[in-house]
Short mmCIF file of C-alpha atoms in Angstrom, two decimals:
data_model
loop_
_atom_site.label_atom_id
_atom_site.label_comp_id
_atom_site.label_asym_id
_atom_site.label_seq_id
_atom_site.Cartn_x
_atom_site.Cartn_y
_atom_site.Cartn_z
CA MET A 1 -0.52 2.42 -25.75
CA THR A 2 0.91 5.73 -24.52
CA ALA A 3 -2.16 7.62 -25.74
CA TYR A 4 -4.43 5.10 -24.02
CA ILE A 5 -2.57 5.46 -20.71
CA ILE A 6 -2.80 9.25 -20.92
CA ARG A 7 -6.55 9.05 -21.61
CA ARG A 8 -7.05 6.71 -18.68
CA ILE A 9 -5.08 8.96 -16.34
CA LEU A 10 -7.13 11.95 -17.44
CA PHE A 11 -10.31 9.93 -16.97
CA ILE A 12 -9.39 9.50 -13.29
CA VAL A 13 -10.21 13.16 -12.67
CA PRO A 14 -13.96 13.05 -13.52
CA THR A 15 -14.24 9.62 -11.92
CA MET A 16 -12.88 10.83 -8.59
CA PHE A 17 -14.94 14.02 -8.84
CA GLY A 18 -18.14 11.99 -9.30
CA ILE A 19 -17.35 9.64 -6.41
CA MET A 20 -16.61 12.48 -4.00
CA LEU A 21 -19.62 14.51 -5.15
CA VAL A 22 -22.07 11.66 -4.60
CA ALA A 23 -20.56 10.90 -1.17
CA PHE A 24 -20.65 14.57 -0.19
CA ILE A 25 -24.30 14.92 -1.19
CA VAL A 26 -25.28 11.79 0.73
CA VAL A 27 -23.50 13.03 3.85
CA GLN A 28 -25.45 16.32 3.75
CA PHE A 29 -28.68 14.39 4.34
CA ALA A 30 -27.27 12.00 6.95
CA PRO A 31 -28.62 12.73 10.46
CA GLY A 32 -26.40 12.98 13.50
CA GLY A 33 -23.50 15.02 12.13
CA PRO A 34 -20.42 16.07 14.13
CA VAL A 35 -22.17 19.09 15.65
CA GLU A 36 -24.96 16.83 16.93
CA GLN A 37 -22.33 14.43 18.25
CA VAL A 38 -20.71 17.16 20.38
CA ILE A 39 -24.13 18.40 21.54
CA ALA A 40 -25.02 14.87 22.62
CA LYS A 41 -21.74 14.64 24.51
CA LEU A 42 -22.28 17.93 26.34
CA THR A 43 -25.94 17.34 27.16
CA GLY A 44 -25.31 13.83 28.50
CA SER A 45 -27.26 12.03 25.77
CA ASP A 46 -24.17 10.56 24.13
CA THR A 47 -24.39 6.83 23.46
CA GLY A 48 -20.67 6.26 23.15
CA ALA A 49 -20.06 7.12 19.51
CA THR A 50 -18.19 10.28 20.53
CA SER A 51 -16.38 8.88 23.51
CA ARG A 52 -13.04 9.82 21.94
CA ILE A 53 -13.80 13.51 21.50
CA SER A 54 -10.52 15.32 22.11
CA GLY A 55 -9.79 18.54 23.83
CA SER A 56 -10.25 20.49 20.61
CA ALA A 57 -13.99 20.03 20.87
CA GLY A 58 -14.57 19.19 24.50
CA GLY A 59 -11.76 21.34 25.91
CA ASP A 60 -12.25 24.43 23.79
CA PHE A 61 -15.99 24.56 24.13
CA GLY A 62 -16.91 22.22 26.96
CA SER A 63 -16.65 24.45 29.99
CA ARG A 64 -17.85 27.58 28.25
CA GLY A 65 -20.66 25.73 26.47
CA MET A 66 -22.06 24.23 29.66
CA ALA A 67 -21.80 27.56 31.44
CA GLN A 68 -23.48 29.41 28.65
CA GLY A 69 -26.10 26.70 28.44
CA ALA A 70 -27.89 28.34 31.34
CA SER A 71 -29.35 30.75 28.83
CA GLN A 72 -32.44 28.88 27.72
CA VAL A 73 -33.25 29.00 24.00
CA ASP A 74 -36.45 27.97 22.32
CA ALA A 75 -35.94 24.59 20.64
CA THR A 76 -37.49 25.89 17.43
CA THR A 77 -34.61 28.37 17.00
CA SER A 78 -32.04 25.59 16.62
CA LYS A 79 -31.70 23.27 13.65
CA TYR A 80 -29.83 20.68 15.71
CA ARG A 81 -31.59 17.97 17.64
CA GLY A 82 -30.96 18.22 21.37
CA ALA A 83 -29.57 21.76 21.20
CA GLN A 84 -32.31 23.37 23.27
CA GLY A 85 -30.85 25.11 26.30
CA LEU A 86 -27.48 25.78 24.64
CA ASP A 87 -26.32 29.27 23.73
CA PRO A 88 -26.67 29.95 19.97
CA GLU A 89 -23.19 31.52 20.00
CA PHE A 90 -21.79 28.23 21.26
CA ILE A 91 -23.52 26.38 18.42
CA LYS A 92 -22.05 28.85 15.91
CA LYS A 93 -18.57 28.22 17.31
CA LEU A 94 -19.08 24.50 16.86
CA GLU A 95 -20.21 25.04 13.27
CA LYS A 96 -17.13 27.17 12.59
CA GLN A 97 -14.80 24.58 14.11
CA PHE A 98 -16.20 21.82 11.91
CA GLY A 99 -16.44 24.09 8.84
CA PHE A 100 -20.23 24.08 8.69
CA ASP A 101 -20.38 27.89 8.77
CA LYS A 102 -19.69 27.86 5.01
CA PRO A 103 -22.19 26.94 2.26
CA ALA A 104 -22.08 23.33 1.04
CA PRO A 105 -20.67 24.17 -2.45
CA GLU A 106 -17.83 26.15 -0.88
CA ARG A 107 -17.05 23.33 1.54
CA PHE A 108 -17.00 20.81 -1.30
CA ALA A 109 -14.72 22.97 -3.45
CA LEU A 110 -12.34 23.52 -0.52
CA MET A 111 -12.29 19.79 0.20
CA LEU A 112 -11.40 18.97 -3.42
CA TRP A 113 -8.62 21.57 -3.47
CA ASN A 114 -7.13 20.15 -0.30
CA TYR A 115 -7.46 16.55 -1.45
CA ILE A 116 -5.71 17.27 -4.74
CA ARG A 117 -2.72 18.31 -2.59
CA PHE A 118 -3.29 15.30 -0.29
CA ASP A 119 -4.10 17.62 2.58
CA PHE A 120 -6.80 15.76 4.51
CA GLY A 121 -6.80 17.93 7.60
CA LYS A 122 -7.36 16.69 11.14
CA SER A 123 -9.82 14.25 12.60
CA TYR A 124 -12.81 15.95 14.22
CA PHE A 125 -12.67 13.89 17.38
CA ARG A 126 -9.00 12.90 17.66
CA ASP A 127 -6.20 15.42 18.03
CA VAL A 128 -4.21 13.99 15.13
CA SER A 129 -4.05 14.47 11.37
CA VAL A 130 -5.96 12.10 9.12
CA LEU A 131 -2.77 11.06 7.31
CA GLN A 132 -1.18 10.16 10.64
CA LEU A 133 -4.23 8.06 11.53
CA ILE A 134 -4.08 6.23 8.21
CA LYS A 135 -0.33 5.74 8.60
CA GLU A 136 -0.86 4.15 12.01
CA LYS A 137 -3.54 1.75 10.75
CA LEU A 138 -2.00 0.96 7.37
CA PRO A 139 0.42 -1.83 8.46
CA VAL A 140 -2.47 -3.99 9.64
CA SER A 141 -4.51 -3.59 6.44
CA MET A 142 -1.43 -4.00 4.24
CA SER A 143 -0.50 -7.19 6.06
CA LEU A 144 -3.98 -8.68 5.77
CA GLY A 145 -4.63 -7.56 2.19
CA ILE A 146 -1.31 -8.35 0.57
CA TRP A 147 -0.71 -11.74 2.17
CA MET A 148 -4.33 -12.83 1.76
CA THR A 149 -4.34 -11.91 -1.94
CA LEU A 150 -0.95 -13.53 -2.50
CA LEU A 151 -1.97 -16.72 -0.70
CA THR A 152 -5.26 -16.89 -2.60
CA TYR A 153 -3.68 -16.56 -6.02
CA LEU A 154 -0.75 -18.90 -5.29
CA ILE A 155 -3.14 -21.69 -4.27
CA SER A 156 -6.24 -21.02 -6.34
CA ILE A 157 -4.67 -20.68 -9.78
CA PRO A 158 -2.66 -23.96 -9.75
CA LEU A 159 -5.61 -25.76 -8.13
CA GLY A 160 -8.06 -24.35 -10.66
CA ILE A 161 -5.82 -25.41 -13.56
CA ARG A 162 -5.48 -28.92 -12.12
CA LYS A 163 -9.24 -29.19 -11.68
CA ALA A 164 -9.82 -28.04 -15.26
CA MET A 165 -7.34 -30.58 -16.66
CA ASP A 166 -8.89 -33.39 -14.57
CA ASP A 167 -12.49 -32.27 -14.94
CA GLY A 168 -14.91 -34.91 -13.66
CA SER A 169 -12.23 -36.94 -11.88
CA ARG A 170 -12.35 -38.00 -8.24
CA PHE A 171 -9.85 -35.26 -7.39
CA ASP A 172 -12.08 -32.67 -9.03
CA MET A 173 -15.18 -33.91 -7.20
CA TRP A 174 -13.82 -33.93 -3.66
CA THR A 175 -11.96 -30.63 -4.05
CA SER A 176 -15.15 -29.05 -5.39
CA THR A 177 -17.00 -30.29 -2.32
CA VAL A 178 -14.43 -28.74 -0.02
CA ILE A 179 -14.49 -25.49 -1.99
CA VAL A 180 -18.29 -25.18 -1.94
CA ILE A 181 -18.39 -25.82 1.80
CA GLY A 182 -15.65 -23.26 2.34
CA TYR A 183 -17.49 -20.69 0.24
CA ALA A 184 -20.71 -21.23 2.20
CA ILE A 185 -19.06 -20.57 5.59
CA PRO A 186 -18.94 -16.85 6.48
CA GLY A 187 -15.44 -15.60 7.16
CA PHE A 188 -16.25 -14.23 10.61
CA LEU A 189 -17.88 -17.52 11.63
CA PHE A 190 -14.84 -19.45 10.47
CA ALA A 191 -12.65 -17.01 12.41
CA ILE A 192 -14.59 -17.77 15.59
CA LEU A 193 -14.19 -21.50 14.90
CA LEU A 194 -10.42 -21.07 14.50
CA ILE A 195 -10.26 -19.17 17.78
CA ILE A 196 -12.16 -21.94 19.56
CA LEU A 197 -9.88 -24.60 18.12
CA PHE A 198 -6.45 -22.98 18.04
CA ALA A 199 -6.40 -19.71 20.02
CA GLY A 200 -7.17 -20.82 23.55
CA GLY A 201 -10.92 -21.14 23.10
CA SER A 202 -11.67 -24.72 24.14
CA PHE A 203 -8.94 -26.89 22.68
CA PHE A 204 -5.45 -25.68 21.72
CA ASP A 205 -3.68 -22.43 22.57
CA TRP A 206 -1.30 -22.28 19.63
CA PHE A 207 -1.91 -18.81 18.18
CA PRO A 208 -2.24 -15.32 19.69
CA LEU A 209 -5.57 -13.52 19.72
CA ARG A 210 -4.56 -9.86 19.78
CA GLY A 211 -2.37 -7.50 17.80
CA LEU A 212 -0.16 -7.74 14.73
CA VAL A 213 3.00 -8.56 16.71
CA SER A 214 3.93 -9.41 20.28
CA GLU A 215 4.67 -6.73 22.89
CA ASN A 216 8.37 -7.65 22.96
CA TRP A 217 8.64 -7.72 19.15
CA TRP A 218 11.24 -4.95 19.02
CA GLN A 219 13.53 -6.91 21.33
CA LEU A 220 13.52 -10.06 19.18
CA PRO A 221 16.22 -10.94 16.62
CA TRP A 222 15.20 -10.36 12.98
CA TRP A 223 14.30 -13.96 12.22
CA GLN A 224 12.12 -14.23 15.31
CA LYS A 225 10.41 -10.97 14.32
CA ILE A 226 9.41 -12.57 11.01
CA LEU A 227 8.13 -15.71 12.73
CA ASP A 228 6.23 -13.68 15.31
CA TYR A 229 4.66 -11.52 12.59
CA PHE A 230 3.34 -14.50 10.62
CA TRP A 231 2.36 -16.26 13.86
CA HIS A 232 -0.08 -13.43 14.56
CA LEU A 233 -1.32 -13.30 10.96
CA THR A 234 -2.00 -17.00 10.42
CA LEU A 235 -5.57 -17.21 11.71
CA PRO A 236 -6.79 -13.82 10.35
CA ILE A 237 -5.45 -14.52 6.86
CA ILE A 238 -6.95 -18.01 6.75
CA SER A 239 -10.31 -16.58 7.83
CA MET A 240 -10.24 -13.88 5.16
CA ALA A 241 -8.95 -16.10 2.37
CA LEU A 242 -11.64 -18.77 2.72
CA SER A 243 -14.33 -17.30 0.46
CA ALA A 244 -11.82 -15.60 -1.87
CA PHE A 245 -9.99 -18.90 -2.27
CA ALA A 246 -13.17 -20.68 -3.34
CA THR A 247 -14.18 -17.93 -5.77
CA MET A 248 -10.80 -17.69 -7.44
CA THR A 249 -10.39 -21.47 -7.77
CA LEU A 250 -13.75 -21.93 -9.51
CA LEU A 251 -13.15 -18.86 -11.69
CA THR A 252 -9.80 -20.25 -12.82
CA LYS A 253 -11.22 -23.71 -13.47
CA ASN A 254 -14.17 -22.45 -15.52
CA SER A 255 -11.96 -20.10 -17.51
CA PHE A 256 -9.53 -22.88 -18.43
CA LEU A 257 -12.35 -25.31 -19.20
CA GLU A 258 -13.87 -22.85 -21.63
CA GLU A 259 -10.57 -22.45 -23.45
CA ILE A 260 -9.70 -26.15 -23.44
CA ARG A 261 -12.93 -26.95 -25.30
CA LYS A 262 -12.26 -24.52 -28.14
CA GLN A 263 -11.28 -25.57 -31.63
CA TYR A 264 -7.72 -24.25 -31.57
CA VAL A 265 -6.88 -26.57 -28.64
CA LEU A 266 -8.17 -29.59 -30.57
CA THR A 267 -6.09 -28.49 -33.55
CA ALA A 268 -2.96 -28.15 -31.40
CA ARG A 269 -3.47 -31.62 -29.97
CA ALA A 270 -4.02 -33.04 -33.44
CA LYS A 271 -0.67 -31.58 -34.49
CA GLY A 272 1.05 -33.58 -31.76
CA CYS A 273 1.56 -30.90 -29.09
CA THR A 274 2.03 -32.27 -25.60
CA ARG A 275 -0.38 -31.56 -22.77
CA ASN A 276 1.92 -28.94 -21.21
CA GLN A 277 2.58 -27.30 -24.59
CA VAL A 278 -1.14 -26.93 -25.19
CA LEU A 279 -1.80 -25.72 -21.65
CA TYR A 280 0.98 -23.17 -21.25
CA GLY A 281 1.62 -22.35 -24.91
CA HIS A 282 -1.97 -21.81 -26.03
CA VAL A 283 -4.55 -22.00 -23.24
CA PHE A 284 -2.85 -20.20 -20.38
CA ARG A 285 -2.57 -16.79 -22.03
CA ASN A 286 -6.24 -16.68 -23.00
CA ALA A 287 -7.68 -18.28 -19.86
CA MET A 288 -5.79 -16.00 -17.46
CA LEU A 289 -7.37 -12.85 -18.86
CA ILE A 290 -10.61 -13.30 -16.94
CA VAL A 291 -8.66 -14.12 -13.78
CA ILE A 292 -6.67 -10.91 -14.11
CA ALA A 293 -9.85 -8.96 -14.77
CA GLY A 294 -11.06 -9.82 -11.28
CA PHE A 295 -7.81 -8.81 -9.61
CA PRO A 296 -8.53 -5.08 -8.99
CA SER A 297 -11.81 -5.65 -7.17
CA ALA A 298 -10.40 -8.63 -5.26
CA PHE A 299 -7.31 -6.67 -4.23
CA VAL A 300 -9.16 -3.55 -3.12
CA HIS A 301 -11.77 -5.63 -1.28
CA ALA A 302 -9.13 -7.61 0.57
CA PHE A 303 -6.95 -4.59 1.24
CA PHE A 304 -9.57 -2.26 2.63
CA THR A 305 -13.17 -3.37 2.97
CA GLY A 306 -13.01 -7.10 3.55
CA SER A 307 -11.22 -7.03 6.86
CA LEU A 308 -13.63 -5.17 9.17
CA LEU A 309 -15.07 -8.18 11.00
CA ILE A 310 -11.73 -9.99 10.99
CA GLU A 311 -9.99 -6.96 12.46
CA THR A 312 -12.64 -6.74 15.16
CA ILE A 313 -12.55 -10.43 16.04
CA PHE A 314 -8.76 -10.62 16.22
CA SER A 315 -8.33 -7.16 17.81
CA LEU A 316 -6.42 -5.76 14.83
CA ASP A 317 -6.69 -1.99 14.54
CA GLY A 318 -6.61 -1.43 10.78
CA LEU A 319 -8.19 0.74 8.11
CA GLY A 320 -11.40 -1.28 7.97
CA LEU A 321 -12.13 -0.68 11.63
CA LEU A 322 -11.01 2.95 11.35
CA GLY A 323 -13.41 3.64 8.49
CA PHE A 324 -16.31 1.94 10.25
CA GLU A 325 -15.78 3.85 13.48
CA SER A 326 -15.41 7.11 11.56
CA VAL A 327 -18.77 6.60 9.89
CA LEU A 328 -20.42 5.92 13.24
CA ASN A 329 -18.77 8.95 14.82
CA ARG A 330 -19.46 11.17 11.78
CA ASP A 331 -15.76 11.95 11.61
CA TYR A 332 -16.08 13.33 8.09
CA PRO A 333 -12.39 14.14 7.42
CA VAL A 334 -11.50 10.50 8.05
CA VAL A 335 -14.53 9.20 6.11
CA PHE A 336 -13.84 11.30 3.02
CA ALA A 337 -10.08 10.81 3.15
CA THR A 338 -10.34 7.02 3.29
CA LEU A 339 -12.96 7.05 0.51
CA TYR A 340 -10.71 9.25 -1.62
CA ILE A 341 -7.62 7.12 -1.08
CA PHE A 342 -9.47 3.81 -1.56
CA SER A 343 -11.14 5.04 -4.76
CA LEU A 344 -7.90 6.44 -6.15
CA ILE A 345 -6.08 3.19 -5.51
CA GLY A 346 -8.97 1.30 -7.10
CA VAL A 347 -8.85 3.21 -10.40
CA VAL A 348 -5.04 3.02 -10.51
CA VAL A 349 -5.09 -0.73 -9.91
CA ASN A 350 -7.73 -1.06 -12.63
CA LEU A 351 -5.37 0.69 -15.06
CA ILE A 352 -2.52 -1.60 -14.03
CA SER A 353 -4.83 -4.55 -14.67
CA ASP A 354 -5.45 -3.39 -18.24
CA LEU A 355 -1.73 -2.98 -18.82
CA THR A 356 -1.19 -6.50 -17.52
CA TYR A 357 -3.58 -7.73 -20.23
CA THR A 358 -1.16 -6.56 -22.90
CA TRP A 359 1.75 -8.20 -21.12
CA ILE A 360 -0.02 -11.58 -21.07
CA ASP A 361 -1.55 -11.26 -24.53
CA PRO A 362 0.23 -8.76 -26.82
CA ARG A 363 -2.60 -9.17 -29.35
CA ILE A 364 -4.79 -6.93 -27.18
CA ASP A 365 -4.64 -3.35 -28.41
CA PHE A 366 -6.30 -0.74 -26.19
CA GLU A 367 -5.42 2.03 -28.65
CA THR A 368 -8.39 1.02 -30.80
CA ARG A 369 -10.79 1.00 -27.82
CA GLU A 370 -12.50 4.00 -26.34
CA VAL A 371 -11.99 4.62 -22.62
#
């Protein structure tokens, strides 16, 4: 097992290199880069995507750029859309500030060297480091991802096992109906419905609609802080967990049904084993493997990418919203840093998932399997 873990850790290096290389190449062909964003801001053609440009871009170059813009330049001499009328020296300063004065291979190599040391630099359009930005947004995404995943597994696995054991019963039929309906409802639409019903929309005003905690949270005693925290999280977590709950329940049920119908279960029953002995002594270990296999993708999805609309609807400023805004604003340090961190966590969680296989079923031996 030690050799397998070492191989998997070493395999992370080419995996991360490939992910970052593909993303970097795609970005090179994406129109409307950071230089174009600043040009749009200075020429008055900005549509709002760069409304948070800080003094580093606007302050350092704004006054001089507009003054130097009196020197008219032929539009064909500039490779940037909307740059006609701006001094070429000003454009070169912008390129140097954003690092575009270097060739693409050199920029990519420098980015990898910095990322290996977890040096993600500063945001292009916010006067703050990328790590500080992620640190500020992380509590929201951690809260949504961890509690949603925990709630989903705590409910879905026991429910899926019960449905498998009572397959075809009235309980199985009506719970399946509820699950299918829940799966068919988009999370953001269900979130709006919850707001209408319970957050002061048209009926009850039981839950807050903004933020992770109340404004006076720091003044509350510890037990009220906990209650306030979960009070704010109730509706967002329910909205996010709806589709994941349905998927995990059906996955658990089908996995247990497949195992229950195998010959070794019939043999165990014929030997006089009780229902619980068969279920937890024979079936559980095999049936849970497929459930665990889906954990990495479910966890990463819930933790990072699955919360964008929910964060927007409930005014929660987390990593999902940060990544989306960074893509719109072409804030490449934030885009690449979040991609790097998300991908790294994904491959690490995938390794942990494999190790969990061996804990549940010691018969699995990864030493005999190629990475």
